PDB file of C-alpha atoms and ligand atoms in Angstrom:
ATOM      1  CA  MET J   1      38.624  -4.396 -14.545  1.00 44.00           C
ATOM      2  CA  THR J   2      37.319  -7.921 -14.059  1.00 48.00           C
ATOM      3  CA  ASP J   3      33.819  -8.783 -15.202  1.00 51.00           C
ATOM      4  CA  SER J   4      31.744  -9.728 -12.144  1.00 52.00           C
ATOM      5  CA  ARG J   5      28.831 -11.019 -14.194  1.00 53.00           C
ATOM      6  CA  PRO J   6      28.122 -14.716 -13.686  1.00 52.00           C
ATOM      7  CA  SER J   7      29.471 -16.907 -16.414  1.00 62.00           C
ATOM      8  CA  VAL J   8      26.637 -19.141 -17.542  1.00 71.00           C
ATOM      9  CA  PRO J   9      25.809 -20.956 -20.730  1.00 82.00           C
ATOM     10  CA  SER J  10      23.695 -18.821 -23.081  1.00 90.00           C
ATOM     11  CA  ALA J  11      19.980 -19.545 -23.413  1.00 91.00           C
ATOM     12  CA  ALA J  12      20.605 -20.844 -26.934  1.00 90.00           C
ATOM     13  CA  GLU J  13      23.251 -23.257 -25.691  1.00 92.00           C
ATOM     14  CA  LEU J  14      21.069 -24.514 -22.821  1.00 93.00           C
ATOM     15  CA  LEU J  15      18.081 -25.013 -25.101  1.00 92.00           C
ATOM     16  CA  ARG J  16      20.204 -26.954 -27.590  1.00 93.00           C
ATOM     17  CA  ARG J  17      22.058 -29.051 -25.016  1.00 93.00           C
ATOM     18  CA  TYR J  18      18.870 -30.064 -23.190  1.00 94.00           C
ATOM     19  CA  ALA J  19      16.838 -30.309 -26.406  1.00 93.00           C
ATOM     20  CA  PHE J  20      14.347 -27.988 -24.736  1.00 95.00           C
ATOM     21  CA  HIS J  21      11.568 -26.410 -26.767  1.00 95.00           C
ATOM     22  CA  PRO J  22       9.984 -23.319 -25.185  1.00 96.00           C
ATOM     23  CA  LYS J  23       6.290 -23.793 -24.513  1.00 97.00           C
ATOM     24  CA  LYS J  24       4.075 -21.018 -25.797  1.00 96.00           C
ATOM     25  CA  SER J  25       1.259 -22.286 -23.579  1.00 97.00           C
ATOM     26  CA  LEU J  26       3.384 -21.449 -20.492  1.00 98.00           C
ATOM     27  CA  GLY J  27       4.430 -18.017 -21.764  1.00 97.00           C
ATOM     28  CA  GLN J  28       8.050 -19.163 -22.076  1.00 98.00           C
ATOM     29  CA  HIS J  29       9.885 -16.166 -23.526  1.00 97.00           C
ATOM     30  CA  PHE J  30      13.332 -16.214 -21.973  1.00 97.00           C
ATOM     31  CA  LEU J  31      15.271 -13.009 -21.357  1.00 97.00           C
ATOM     32  CA  VAL J  32      18.503 -13.067 -23.335  1.00 95.00           C
ATOM     33  CA  ASP J  33      19.647  -9.472 -22.876  1.00 95.00           C
ATOM     34  CA  ASP J  34      22.167  -8.980 -20.044  1.00 95.00           C
ATOM     35  CA  ARG J  35      21.521  -5.250 -19.741  1.00 96.00           C
ATOM     36  CA  ILE J  36      17.807  -5.798 -19.099  1.00 97.00           C
ATOM     37  CA  LEU J  37      18.542  -8.534 -16.551  1.00 97.00           C
ATOM     38  CA  GLU J  38      20.852  -6.108 -14.766  1.00 97.00           C
ATOM     39  CA  ARG J  39      18.266  -3.329 -14.844  1.00 98.00           C
ATOM     40  CA  ILE J  40      15.690  -5.613 -13.245  1.00 98.00           C
ATOM     41  CA  VAL J  41      18.093  -6.507 -10.433  1.00 98.00           C
ATOM     42  CA  ALA J  42      19.032  -2.827 -10.019  1.00 98.00           C
ATOM     43  CA  ALA J  43      15.333  -1.883  -9.754  1.00 98.00           C
ATOM     44  CA  ALA J  44      14.917  -4.487  -6.997  1.00 98.00           C
ATOM     45  CA  ASP J  45      17.639  -2.607  -5.076  1.00 98.00           C
ATOM     46  CA  LEU J  46      19.121  -5.642  -3.321  1.00 98.00           C
ATOM     47  CA  SER J  47      21.712  -5.318  -0.559  1.00 98.00           C
ATOM     48  CA  GLY J  48      22.394  -8.976   0.252  1.00 98.00           C
ATOM     49  CA  ARG J  49      19.780  -9.134   3.044  1.00 98.00           C
ATOM     50  CA  GLU J  50      16.542  -9.614   1.081  1.00 98.00           C
ATOM     51  CA  ALA J  51      14.246 -12.608   0.827  1.00 98.00           C
ATOM     52  CA  VAL J  52      13.280 -12.738  -2.848  1.00 99.00           C
ATOM     53  CA  LEU J  53      10.365 -14.591  -4.402  1.00 99.00           C
ATOM     54  CA  GLU J  54      10.690 -15.197  -8.139  1.00 99.00           C
ATOM     55  CA  ILE J  55       7.800 -16.469 -10.263  1.00 98.00           C
ATOM     56  CA  GLY J  56       8.853 -18.570 -13.268  1.00 98.00           C
ATOM     57  CA  PRO J  57      12.673 -18.912 -13.152  1.00 98.00           C
ATOM     58  CA  GLY J  58      12.715 -20.535 -16.606  1.00 98.00           C
ATOM     59  CA  LEU J  59      16.353 -21.140 -17.584  1.00 97.00           C
ATOM     60  CA  GLY J  60      17.553 -19.350 -14.437  1.00 97.00           C
ATOM     61  CA  ALA J  61      19.139 -16.254 -16.022  1.00 97.00           C
ATOM     62  CA  LEU J  62      17.399 -13.852 -13.629  1.00 98.00           C
ATOM     63  CA  THR J  63      17.429 -16.315 -10.724  1.00 98.00           C
ATOM     64  CA  LEU J  64      21.201 -16.540 -10.527  1.00 96.00           C
ATOM     65  CA  ARG J  65      21.609 -12.782 -10.614  1.00 97.00           C
ATOM     66  CA  LEU J  66      19.082 -12.511  -7.791  1.00 98.00           C
ATOM     67  CA  ALA J  67      20.957 -15.228  -5.879  1.00 98.00           C
ATOM     68  CA  GLN J  68      24.149 -13.184  -6.162  1.00 97.00           C
ATOM     69  CA  ALA J  69      22.514 -10.016  -4.887  1.00 98.00           C
ATOM     70  CA  ALA J  70      20.014 -11.220  -2.245  1.00 98.00           C
ATOM     71  CA  TRP J  71      20.065 -13.280   0.950  1.00 98.00           C
ATOM     72  CA  ARG J  72      17.813 -16.077  -0.333  1.00 98.00           C
ATOM     73  CA  VAL J  73      15.687 -16.767  -3.401  1.00 98.00           C
ATOM     74  CA  LEU J  74      12.583 -18.907  -3.598  1.00 98.00           C
ATOM     75  CA  ALA J  75      11.581 -19.573  -7.209  1.00 98.00           C
ATOM     76  CA  VAL J  76       8.210 -21.088  -8.166  1.00 98.00           C
ATOM     77  CA  GLU J  77       8.175 -22.840 -11.549  1.00 98.00           C
ATOM     78  CA  LYS J  78       5.361 -24.808 -13.169  1.00 98.00           C
ATOM     79  CA  ASP J  79       7.370 -26.602 -15.860  1.00 98.00           C
ATOM     80  CA  ARG J  80       9.151 -29.562 -14.272  1.00 98.00           C
ATOM     81  CA  SER J  81      11.005 -30.338 -17.479  1.00 97.00           C
ATOM     82  CA  LEU J  82      13.233 -27.320 -16.672  1.00 98.00           C
ATOM     83  CA  GLN J  83      14.616 -29.146 -13.661  1.00 97.00           C
ATOM     84  CA  PRO J  84      17.914 -30.395 -15.226  1.00 96.00           C
ATOM     85  CA  VAL J  85      18.611 -26.953 -16.703  1.00 97.00           C
ATOM     86  CA  LEU J  86      17.994 -25.144 -13.417  1.00 97.00           C
ATOM     87  CA  SER J  87      20.094 -27.697 -11.498  1.00 97.00           C
ATOM     88  CA  GLU J  88      23.054 -26.942 -13.752  1.00 95.00           C
ATOM     89  CA  VAL J  89      22.654 -23.172 -13.877  1.00 96.00           C
ATOM     90  CA  LEU J  90      22.061 -22.787 -10.124  1.00 97.00           C
ATOM     91  CA  ARG J  91      24.433 -25.492  -8.865  1.00 96.00           C
ATOM     92  CA  ASP J  92      26.822 -22.985  -7.220  1.00 95.00           C
ATOM     93  CA  PHE J  93      24.054 -21.156  -5.372  1.00 97.00           C
ATOM     94  CA  GLY J  94      23.081 -22.740  -2.073  1.00 97.00           C
ATOM     95  CA  ASN J  95      20.727 -19.849  -1.314  1.00 98.00           C
ATOM     96  CA  VAL J  96      18.196 -20.730  -4.049  1.00 98.00           C
ATOM     97  CA  GLN J  97      15.249 -23.045  -3.580  1.00 98.00           C
ATOM     98  CA  VAL J  98      13.074 -24.021  -6.535  1.00 98.00           C
ATOM     99  CA  CYS J  99       9.475 -25.042  -5.788  1.00 98.00           C
ATOM    100  CA  TRP J 100       7.697 -26.895  -8.561  1.00 98.00           C
ATOM    101  CA  GLY J 101       4.083 -25.866  -8.888  1.00 98.00           C
ATOM    102  CA  ASP J 102       1.545 -23.509 -10.371  1.00 98.00           C
ATOM    103  CA  VAL J 103       1.888 -20.106  -8.717  1.00 98.00           C
ATOM    104  CA  LEU J 104      -1.887 -19.693  -8.899  1.00 98.00           C
ATOM    105  CA  GLU J 105      -2.410 -22.853  -6.861  1.00 98.00           C
ATOM    106  CA  VAL J 106       0.322 -22.867  -4.238  1.00 98.00           C
ATOM    107  CA  ASP J 107       0.105 -21.360  -0.764  1.00 98.00           C
ATOM    108  CA  LEU J 108       2.600 -18.501  -1.177  1.00 98.00           C
ATOM    109  CA  PRO J 109       2.595 -17.165   2.413  1.00 98.00           C
ATOM    110  CA  ARG J 110       3.252 -20.679   3.770  1.00 98.00           C
ATOM    111  CA  MET J 111       6.008 -21.377   1.217  1.00 98.00           C
ATOM    112  CA  CYS J 112       7.697 -18.067   2.005  1.00 98.00           C
ATOM    113  CA  GLU J 113       7.407 -18.639   5.751  1.00 98.00           C
ATOM    114  CA  GLU J 114       9.070 -22.051   5.335  1.00 98.00           C
ATOM    115  CA  ALA J 115      11.825 -20.685   3.095  1.00 98.00           C
ATOM    116  CA  PHE J 116      12.522 -17.371   4.819  1.00 98.00           C
ATOM    117  CA  GLY J 117      10.913 -17.391   8.262  1.00 98.00           C
ATOM    118  CA  PRO J 118       8.965 -14.253   9.226  1.00 97.00           C
ATOM    119  CA  ARG J 119      10.667 -11.949   6.703  1.00 97.00           C
ATOM    120  CA  THR J 120       9.272  -9.286   4.420  1.00 98.00           C
ATOM    121  CA  VAL J 121       9.479 -10.551   0.854  1.00 98.00           C
ATOM    122  CA  ARG J 122      10.516  -8.796  -2.365  1.00 98.00           C
ATOM    123  CA  VAL J 123       9.020 -10.197  -5.555  1.00 98.00           C
ATOM    124  CA  VAL J 124      11.053 -10.096  -8.760  1.00 98.00           C
ATOM    125  CA  ALA J 125       9.752 -11.788 -11.903  1.00 98.00           C
ATOM    126  CA  ASN J 126       9.569 -11.880 -15.647  1.00 98.00           C
ATOM    127  CA  LEU J 127       5.941 -12.962 -15.549  1.00 98.00           C
ATOM    128  CA  PRO J 128       4.285 -15.459 -17.880  1.00 97.00           C
ATOM    129  CA  TYR J 129       1.976 -13.084 -19.750  1.00 95.00           C
ATOM    130  CA  TYR J 130      -1.020 -15.401 -20.028  1.00 96.00           C
ATOM    131  CA  VAL J 131      -1.544 -15.059 -16.252  1.00 97.00           C
ATOM    132  CA  THR J 132      -0.135 -11.597 -15.482  1.00 97.00           C
ATOM    133  CA  THR J 133      -3.269 -10.109 -13.904  1.00 96.00           C
ATOM    134  CA  PRO J 134      -4.316 -13.122 -11.794  1.00 97.00           C
ATOM    135  CA  VAL J 135      -0.740 -13.565 -10.526  1.00 98.00           C
ATOM    136  CA  MET J 136      -0.482  -9.888  -9.586  1.00 97.00           C
ATOM    137  CA  MET J 137      -3.857  -9.942  -7.850  1.00 94.00           C
ATOM    138  CA  LYS J 138      -3.009 -13.154  -5.982  1.00 96.00           C
ATOM    139  CA  LEU J 139       0.273 -11.664  -4.769  1.00 97.00           C
ATOM    140  CA  LEU J 140      -1.388  -8.424  -3.678  1.00 95.00           C
ATOM    141  CA  GLU J 141      -4.490  -9.925  -2.074  1.00 92.00           C
ATOM    142  CA  GLU J 142      -3.201 -13.229  -0.680  1.00 93.00           C
ATOM    143  CA  GLY J 143       0.571 -13.096  -0.964  1.00 96.00           C
ATOM    144  CA  PRO J 144       3.206 -12.933   1.774  1.00 97.00           C
ATOM    145  CA  VAL J 145       4.039  -9.622   3.439  1.00 97.00           C
ATOM    146  CA  MET J 146       5.960  -7.758   0.716  1.00 98.00           C
ATOM    147  CA  ASP J 147       7.671  -4.391   0.378  1.00 98.00           C
ATOM    148  CA  ARG J 148       8.280  -4.228  -3.381  1.00 98.00           C
ATOM    149  CA  MET J 149       7.513  -5.975  -6.640  1.00 98.00           C
ATOM    150  CA  VAL J 150       9.643  -5.629  -9.775  1.00 98.00           C
ATOM    151  CA  LEU J 151       7.808  -7.234 -12.658  1.00 98.00           C
ATOM    152  CA  MET J 152       8.233  -7.621 -16.385  1.00 98.00           C
ATOM    153  CA  VAL J 153       4.769  -7.237 -17.913  1.00 98.00           C
ATOM    154  CA  GLN J 154       3.439  -6.636 -21.413  1.00 97.00           C
ATOM    155  CA  ARG J 155       3.343  -2.926 -22.305  1.00 97.00           C
ATOM    156  CA  GLU J 156      -0.444  -2.826 -22.385  1.00 97.00           C
ATOM    157  CA  VAL J 157      -0.570  -3.988 -18.728  1.00 98.00           C
ATOM    158  CA  ALA J 158       2.087  -1.435 -17.714  1.00 98.00           C
ATOM    159  CA  ASP J 159      -0.075   1.275 -19.302  1.00 97.00           C
ATOM    160  CA  ARG J 160      -3.049   0.085 -17.252  1.00 97.00           C
ATOM    161  CA  LEU J 161      -1.029   0.046 -14.019  1.00 97.00           C
ATOM    162  CA  THR J 162       0.097   3.648 -14.417  1.00 95.00           C
ATOM    163  CA  ALA J 163      -3.099   5.064 -16.007  1.00 96.00           C
ATOM    164  CA  ARG J 164      -4.831   8.244 -14.848  1.00 95.00           C
ATOM    165  CA  PRO J 165      -8.600   8.515 -14.247  1.00 96.00           C
ATOM    166  CA  GLY J 166     -10.555   9.460 -17.354  1.00 95.00           C
ATOM    167  CA  THR J 167      -8.237   7.623 -19.763  1.00 95.00           C
ATOM    168  CA  LYS J 168      -9.070   4.520 -21.807  1.00 94.00           C
ATOM    169  CA  THR J 169      -6.582   2.307 -19.990  1.00 96.00           C
ATOM    170  CA  TYR J 170      -7.774   3.264 -16.484  1.00 97.00           C
ATOM    171  CA  GLY J 171      -9.662   0.317 -14.994  1.00 96.00           C
ATOM    172  CA  ALA J 172     -10.203  -2.075 -12.097  1.00 95.00           C
ATOM    173  CA  LEU J 173      -6.562  -3.241 -12.195  1.00 96.00           C
ATOM    174  CA  THR J 174      -5.295   0.358 -11.970  1.00 97.00           C
ATOM    175  CA  VAL J 175      -7.399   1.109  -8.903  1.00 97.00           C
ATOM    176  CA  ALA J 176      -6.508  -2.203  -7.221  1.00 96.00           C
ATOM    177  CA  VAL J 177      -2.783  -1.695  -7.727  1.00 97.00           C
ATOM    178  CA  GLN J 178      -2.916   1.909  -6.536  1.00 96.00           C
ATOM    179  CA  TRP J 179      -4.681   0.688  -3.409  1.00 97.00           C
ATOM    180  CA  PHE J 180      -1.799  -1.646  -2.529  1.00 98.00           C
ATOM    181  CA  ALA J 181       1.128   0.400  -3.859  1.00 98.00           C
ATOM    182  CA  GLU J 182       2.177   3.882  -2.812  1.00 96.00           C
ATOM    183  CA  LYS J 183       4.271   4.238  -5.940  1.00 97.00           C
ATOM    184  CA  VAL J 184       4.035   2.531  -9.328  1.00 97.00           C
ATOM    185  CA  GLU J 185       6.622   3.342 -11.973  1.00 97.00           C
ATOM    186  CA  SER J 186       7.887   2.051 -15.291  1.00 97.00           C
ATOM    187  CA  VAL J 187      11.591   1.317 -15.006  1.00 97.00           C
ATOM    188  CA  ALA J 188      12.524   0.130 -18.516  1.00 97.00           C
ATOM    189  CA  ARG J 189      10.884  -0.445 -21.868  1.00 97.00           C
ATOM    190  CA  VAL J 190      11.905  -3.805 -23.256  1.00 98.00           C
ATOM    191  CA  PRO J 191      11.617  -4.581 -26.972  1.00 97.00           C
ATOM    192  CA  ALA J 192      10.601  -8.075 -28.085  1.00 97.00           C
ATOM    193  CA  SER J 193      14.155  -8.626 -29.393  1.00 96.00           C
ATOM    194  CA  CYS J 194      15.413  -8.995 -25.779  1.00 96.00           C
ATOM    195  CA  PHE J 195      13.600 -12.360 -25.455  1.00 96.00           C
ATOM    196  CA  TRP J 196      13.910 -15.740 -27.055  1.00 93.00           C
ATOM    197  CA  PRO J 197      11.609 -16.748 -28.548  1.00 94.00           C
ATOM    198  CA  ARG J 198      10.339 -13.242 -29.274  1.00 95.00           C
ATOM    199  CA  PRO J 199       6.902 -12.404 -27.864  1.00 96.00           C
ATOM    200  CA  GLU J 200       4.416 -10.612 -30.108  1.00 94.00           C
ATOM    201  CA  VAL J 201       4.301  -7.597 -27.806  1.00 95.00           C
ATOM    202  CA  ASP J 202       6.759  -5.164 -26.280  1.00 95.00           C
ATOM    203  CA  SER J 203       7.265  -5.283 -22.540  1.00 98.00           C
ATOM    204  CA  VAL J 204       7.950  -2.964 -19.630  1.00 98.00           C
ATOM    205  CA  VAL J 205       9.633  -3.508 -16.274  1.00 98.00           C
ATOM    206  CA  VAL J 206       7.462  -1.957 -13.566  1.00 98.00           C
ATOM    207  CA  ARG J 207       8.306  -1.341  -9.944  1.00 98.00           C
ATOM    208  CA  LEU J 208       5.616  -1.240  -7.268  1.00 98.00           C
ATOM    209  CA  ASP J 209       6.581   0.081  -3.839  1.00 98.00           C
ATOM    210  CA  LEU J 210       3.949  -1.354  -1.552  1.00 98.00           C
ATOM    211  CA  ARG J 211       2.148   0.134   1.440  1.00 96.00           C
ATOM    212  CA  PRO J 212       1.704  -1.900   4.607  1.00 94.00           C
ATOM    213  CA  ARG J 213      -1.026  -4.450   3.781  1.00 90.00           C
ATOM    214  CA  PRO J 214      -4.448  -2.713   4.102  1.00 93.00           C
ATOM    215  CA  ASP J 215      -7.247  -4.211   6.233  1.00 93.00           C
ATOM    216  CA  PRO J 216      -8.590  -7.210   4.241  1.00 92.00           C
ATOM    217  CA  GLU J 217     -12.217  -6.341   5.012  1.00 93.00           C
ATOM    218  CA  VAL J 218     -11.785  -2.782   3.669  1.00 94.00           C
ATOM    219  CA  THR J 219      -9.992  -4.228   0.623  1.00 95.00           C
ATOM    220  CA  ARG J 220     -12.839  -6.661  -0.001  1.00 94.00           C
ATOM    221  CA  ARG J 221     -15.447  -3.877   0.133  1.00 94.00           C
ATOM    222  CA  LEU J 222     -13.436  -1.639  -2.165  1.00 96.00           C
ATOM    223  CA  SER J 223     -12.819  -4.455  -4.632  1.00 94.00           C
ATOM    224  CA  ARG J 224     -16.566  -5.230  -4.799  1.00 94.00           C
ATOM    225  CA  VAL J 225     -17.438  -1.624  -5.649  1.00 96.00           C
ATOM    226  CA  VAL J 226     -14.602  -1.262  -8.167  1.00 96.00           C
ATOM    227  CA  ARG J 227     -15.544  -4.485  -9.967  1.00 94.00           C
ATOM    228  CA  ALA J 228     -19.221  -3.493  -9.963  1.00 95.00           C
ATOM    229  CA  GLY J 229     -18.416  -0.050 -11.372  1.00 96.00           C
ATOM    230  CA  PHE J 230     -16.071  -1.248 -14.108  1.00 95.00           C
ATOM    231  CA  GLY J 231     -18.203  -4.324 -14.881  1.00 93.00           C
ATOM    232  CA  GLN J 232     -20.458  -1.954 -16.845  1.00 90.00           C
ATOM    233  CA  ARG J 233     -18.066   0.864 -17.582  1.00 86.00           C
ATOM    234  CA  ARG J 234     -20.323   2.594 -20.155  1.00 90.00           C
ATOM    235  CA  LYS J 235     -23.146   2.957 -17.607  1.00 95.00           C
ATOM    236  CA  THR J 236     -23.454   5.673 -14.982  1.00 96.00           C
ATOM    237  CA  LEU J 237     -22.264   4.563 -11.562  1.00 96.00           C
ATOM    238  CA  LEU J 238     -25.818   4.612 -10.229  1.00 97.00           C
ATOM    239  CA  ASN J 239     -26.960   2.213 -12.957  1.00 96.00           C
ATOM    240  CA  ALA J 240     -23.833   0.025 -12.838  1.00 96.00           C
ATOM    241  CA  LEU J 241     -23.943  -0.376  -9.050  1.00 96.00           C
ATOM    242  CA  SER J 242     -27.736  -0.898  -8.964  1.00 94.00           C
ATOM    243  CA  HIS J 243     -27.269  -3.681 -11.510  1.00 93.00           C
ATOM    244  CA  ALA J 244     -24.278  -5.355  -9.859  1.00 93.00           C
ATOM    245  CA  LEU J 245     -24.742  -4.964  -6.109  1.00 90.00           C
ATOM    246  CA  ALA J 246     -27.289  -7.624  -5.293  1.00 83.00           C
ATOM    247  CA  GLY J 247     -29.314  -6.837  -2.209  1.00 82.00           C
ATOM    248  CA  ARG J 248     -28.852  -3.038  -2.490  1.00 88.00           C
ATOM    249  CA  ASP J 249     -31.785  -0.925  -3.614  1.00 92.00           C
ATOM    250  CA  ARG J 250     -31.276   1.975  -6.012  1.00 94.00           C
ATOM    251  CA  ALA J 251     -32.264   4.642  -3.466  1.00 95.00           C
ATOM    252  CA  SER J 252     -29.662   3.529  -0.918  1.00 94.00           C
ATOM    253  CA  ILE J 253     -26.981   3.434  -3.614  1.00 96.00           C
ATOM    254  CA  GLU J 254     -27.881   6.950  -4.740  1.00 96.00           C
ATOM    255  CA  GLN J 255     -27.718   8.090  -1.128  1.00 95.00           C
ATOM    256  CA  ALA J 256     -24.279   6.486  -0.667  1.00 96.00           C
ATOM    257  CA  LEU J 257     -23.012   8.155  -3.845  1.00 97.00           C
ATOM    258  CA  ARG J 258     -24.137  11.555  -2.611  1.00 96.00           C
ATOM    259  CA  HIS J 259     -22.718  10.885   0.847  1.00 95.00           C
ATOM    260  CA  ALA J 260     -19.353  10.087  -0.796  1.00 97.00           C
ATOM    261  CA  ARG J 261     -19.622  13.322  -2.825  1.00 97.00           C
ATOM    262  CA  VAL J 262     -19.706  11.394  -6.121  1.00 97.00           C
ATOM    263  CA  ALA J 263     -22.354  12.503  -8.648  1.00 98.00           C
ATOM    264  CA  PRO J 264     -24.580   9.488  -9.537  1.00 97.00           C
ATOM    265  CA  ASP J 265     -24.254  10.161 -13.273  1.00 97.00           C
ATOM    266  CA  ARG J 266     -20.472   9.785 -13.289  1.00 97.00           C
ATOM    267  CA  ARG J 267     -18.802   6.693 -14.786  1.00 97.00           C
ATOM    268  CA  ALA J 268     -16.363   4.433 -12.925  1.00 97.00           C
ATOM    269  CA  GLU J 269     -13.493   5.348 -15.246  1.00 96.00           C
ATOM    270  CA  THR J 270     -13.553   8.951 -13.961  1.00 97.00           C
ATOM    271  CA  LEU J 271     -13.235   8.131 -10.240  1.00 97.00           C
ATOM    272  CA  SER J 272      -9.950   8.446  -8.368  1.00 97.00           C
ATOM    273  CA  LEU J 273      -8.879   5.835  -5.805  1.00 97.00           C
ATOM    274  CA  GLU J 274      -9.842   8.287  -3.054  1.00 97.00           C
ATOM    275  CA  GLU J 275     -13.387   8.638  -4.441  1.00 98.00           C
ATOM    276  CA  PHE J 276     -13.739   4.858  -4.738  1.00 97.00           C
ATOM    277  CA  THR J 277     -12.640   4.396  -1.125  1.00 97.00           C
ATOM    278  CA  ARG J 278     -15.128   7.059   0.072  1.00 97.00           C
ATOM    279  CA  LEU J 279     -17.870   5.339  -1.899  1.00 97.00           C
ATOM    280  CA  ALA J 280     -17.021   1.868  -0.542  1.00 96.00           C
ATOM    281  CA  GLN J 281     -17.074   3.287   2.978  1.00 95.00           C
ATOM    282  CA  ALA J 282     -20.403   5.070   2.400  1.00 96.00           C
ATOM    283  CA  LEU J 283     -21.985   1.884   1.033  1.00 94.00           C
ATOM    284  CA  ALA J 284     -20.677  -0.042   4.053  1.00 92.00           C
ATOM    285  CA  ASP J 285     -21.977   2.542   6.535  1.00 87.00           C
ATOM    286  CA  GLY J 286     -25.397   2.423   4.940  1.00 78.00           C
ATOM    287  CA  VAL J 287     -27.034   4.997   7.244  1.00 60.00           C
ATOM    288  CA  TYR J 288     -26.802   8.683   6.425  1.00 57.00           C
ATOM    289  CA  PRO J 289     -27.747  11.880   8.227  1.00 50.00           C
ATOM    290  CA  LYS J 290     -30.979  13.403   6.856  1.00 43.00           C
ATOM    291  CA  SER J 291     -29.145  16.430   5.414  1.00 42.00           C
ATOM    292  CA  MET J 292     -27.289  14.111   3.001  1.00 39.00           C
TER     293      MET J 292
HETATM  294  N1  SAM W 301      12.554 -15.919 -15.622  1.00 60.89           N
HETATM  295  C1  SAM W 301      12.850 -16.461 -16.937  1.00 60.89           C
HETATM  296  C2  SAM W 301      13.484 -15.383 -17.788  1.00 60.89           C
HETATM  297  O1  SAM W 301      13.376 -14.211 -17.414  1.00 60.89           O
HETATM  298  O2  SAM W 301      14.062 -15.705 -18.819  1.00 60.89           O
HETATM  299  C3  SAM W 301      11.614 -17.034 -17.607  1.00 60.89           C
HETATM  300  C4  SAM W 301      10.455 -16.089 -17.763  1.00 60.89           C
HETATM  301  S1  SAM W 301       9.168 -16.753 -18.799  1.00 60.89           S
HETATM  302  C5  SAM W 301       8.457 -15.241 -19.388  1.00 60.89           C
HETATM  303  C6  SAM W 301       7.892 -17.266 -17.664  1.00 60.89           C
HETATM  304  C7  SAM W 301       8.229 -18.488 -16.801  1.00 60.89           C
HETATM  305  O3  SAM W 301       7.101 -18.760 -15.976  1.00 60.89           O
HETATM  306  C8  SAM W 301       8.491 -19.767 -17.582  1.00 60.89           C
HETATM  307  O4  SAM W 301       9.616 -20.413 -17.043  1.00 60.89           O
HETATM  308  C9  SAM W 301       7.231 -20.617 -17.364  1.00 60.89           C
HETATM  309  O5  SAM W 301       7.461 -22.008 -17.422  1.00 60.89           O
HETATM  310  C10 SAM W 301       6.834 -20.157 -15.960  1.00 60.89           C
HETATM  311  N2  SAM W 301       5.379 -20.316 -15.688  1.00 60.89           N
HETATM  312  C11 SAM W 301       4.352 -20.235 -16.560  1.00 60.89           C
HETATM  313  N3  SAM W 301       3.182 -20.391 -15.932  1.00 60.89           N
HETATM  314  C12 SAM W 301       3.465 -20.564 -14.617  1.00 60.89           C
HETATM  315  C13 SAM W 301       2.667 -20.781 -13.472  1.00 60.89           C
HETATM  316  N4  SAM W 301       1.324 -20.815 -13.540  1.00 60.89           N
HETATM  317  N5  SAM W 301       3.283 -20.949 -12.279  1.00 60.89           N
HETATM  318  C14 SAM W 301       4.643 -20.886 -12.185  1.00 60.89           C
HETATM  319  N6  SAM W 301       5.452 -20.689 -13.244  1.00 60.89           N
HETATM  320  C15 SAM W 301       4.876 -20.521 -14.452  1.00 60.89           C
END
């Protein structure tokens, strides 16, 4: 049987040849384990027709596998000094475009529209860990229309994404991600030895199957209540919301809590997504029948 895997210089060889020193400040921990790279691509479930957005292509190990399996790949990379490496590694792939910039600053929907036209996007990335949460939130709240995200994140973040109410790791990120994704699952645990240089933490590949994008106004209301609740997670919801929701008096908040069938002395960490959405709706409605 012939080996269909792309033949590319190893990370060690590329780093030596280009005298490249990974930058800790940019979270540069390159994946050097073929099996994990293949599991990421398998989790993305590519059939040759997908428009893929990659954040942080680095030395291009994941990028070229995505280019082999997808229709087109748009890769956003902040570190311009990787340009000669990526040019060499990706030279045989006409379906890859690298955009140089900070993913937190660029206009992702516009970039994707220019690269792919009006296509649904699949995000696949070994994320730089120093910006995992802001990148995820930017993609979910302001990103292009997407159907799935396959992301390498530090284990502690994966635990938060899949946490259940009432546990220590359940928080604002959990609720936000559950709002946008109908299914969140851990696909592979990845020890630090699969990267070079090794990170200090273990990692997990997570897959998020996304719902159609919810109404932005409803999302904004929910996000305000979730942040207010978890902003003071040791306080009761009545106290936390009274403190954080400027312009709302305590009585109307208590009324909204009761209307949403959430006891005012509960804490944010015990509320399910459904209870948070009821509460956000009740606070938005603001007027309740007398019997409530
Ligand atoms: N995809 C490569 C791999 O799997 O080996 C590299 C992953 S490395 C963990 C993260 C990559 O993200 C690095 O190439 C780094 O330069 C890039 N990066 C860091 N911060 C970024 C930012 N704000 N915007 C875009 N890329 C960034």
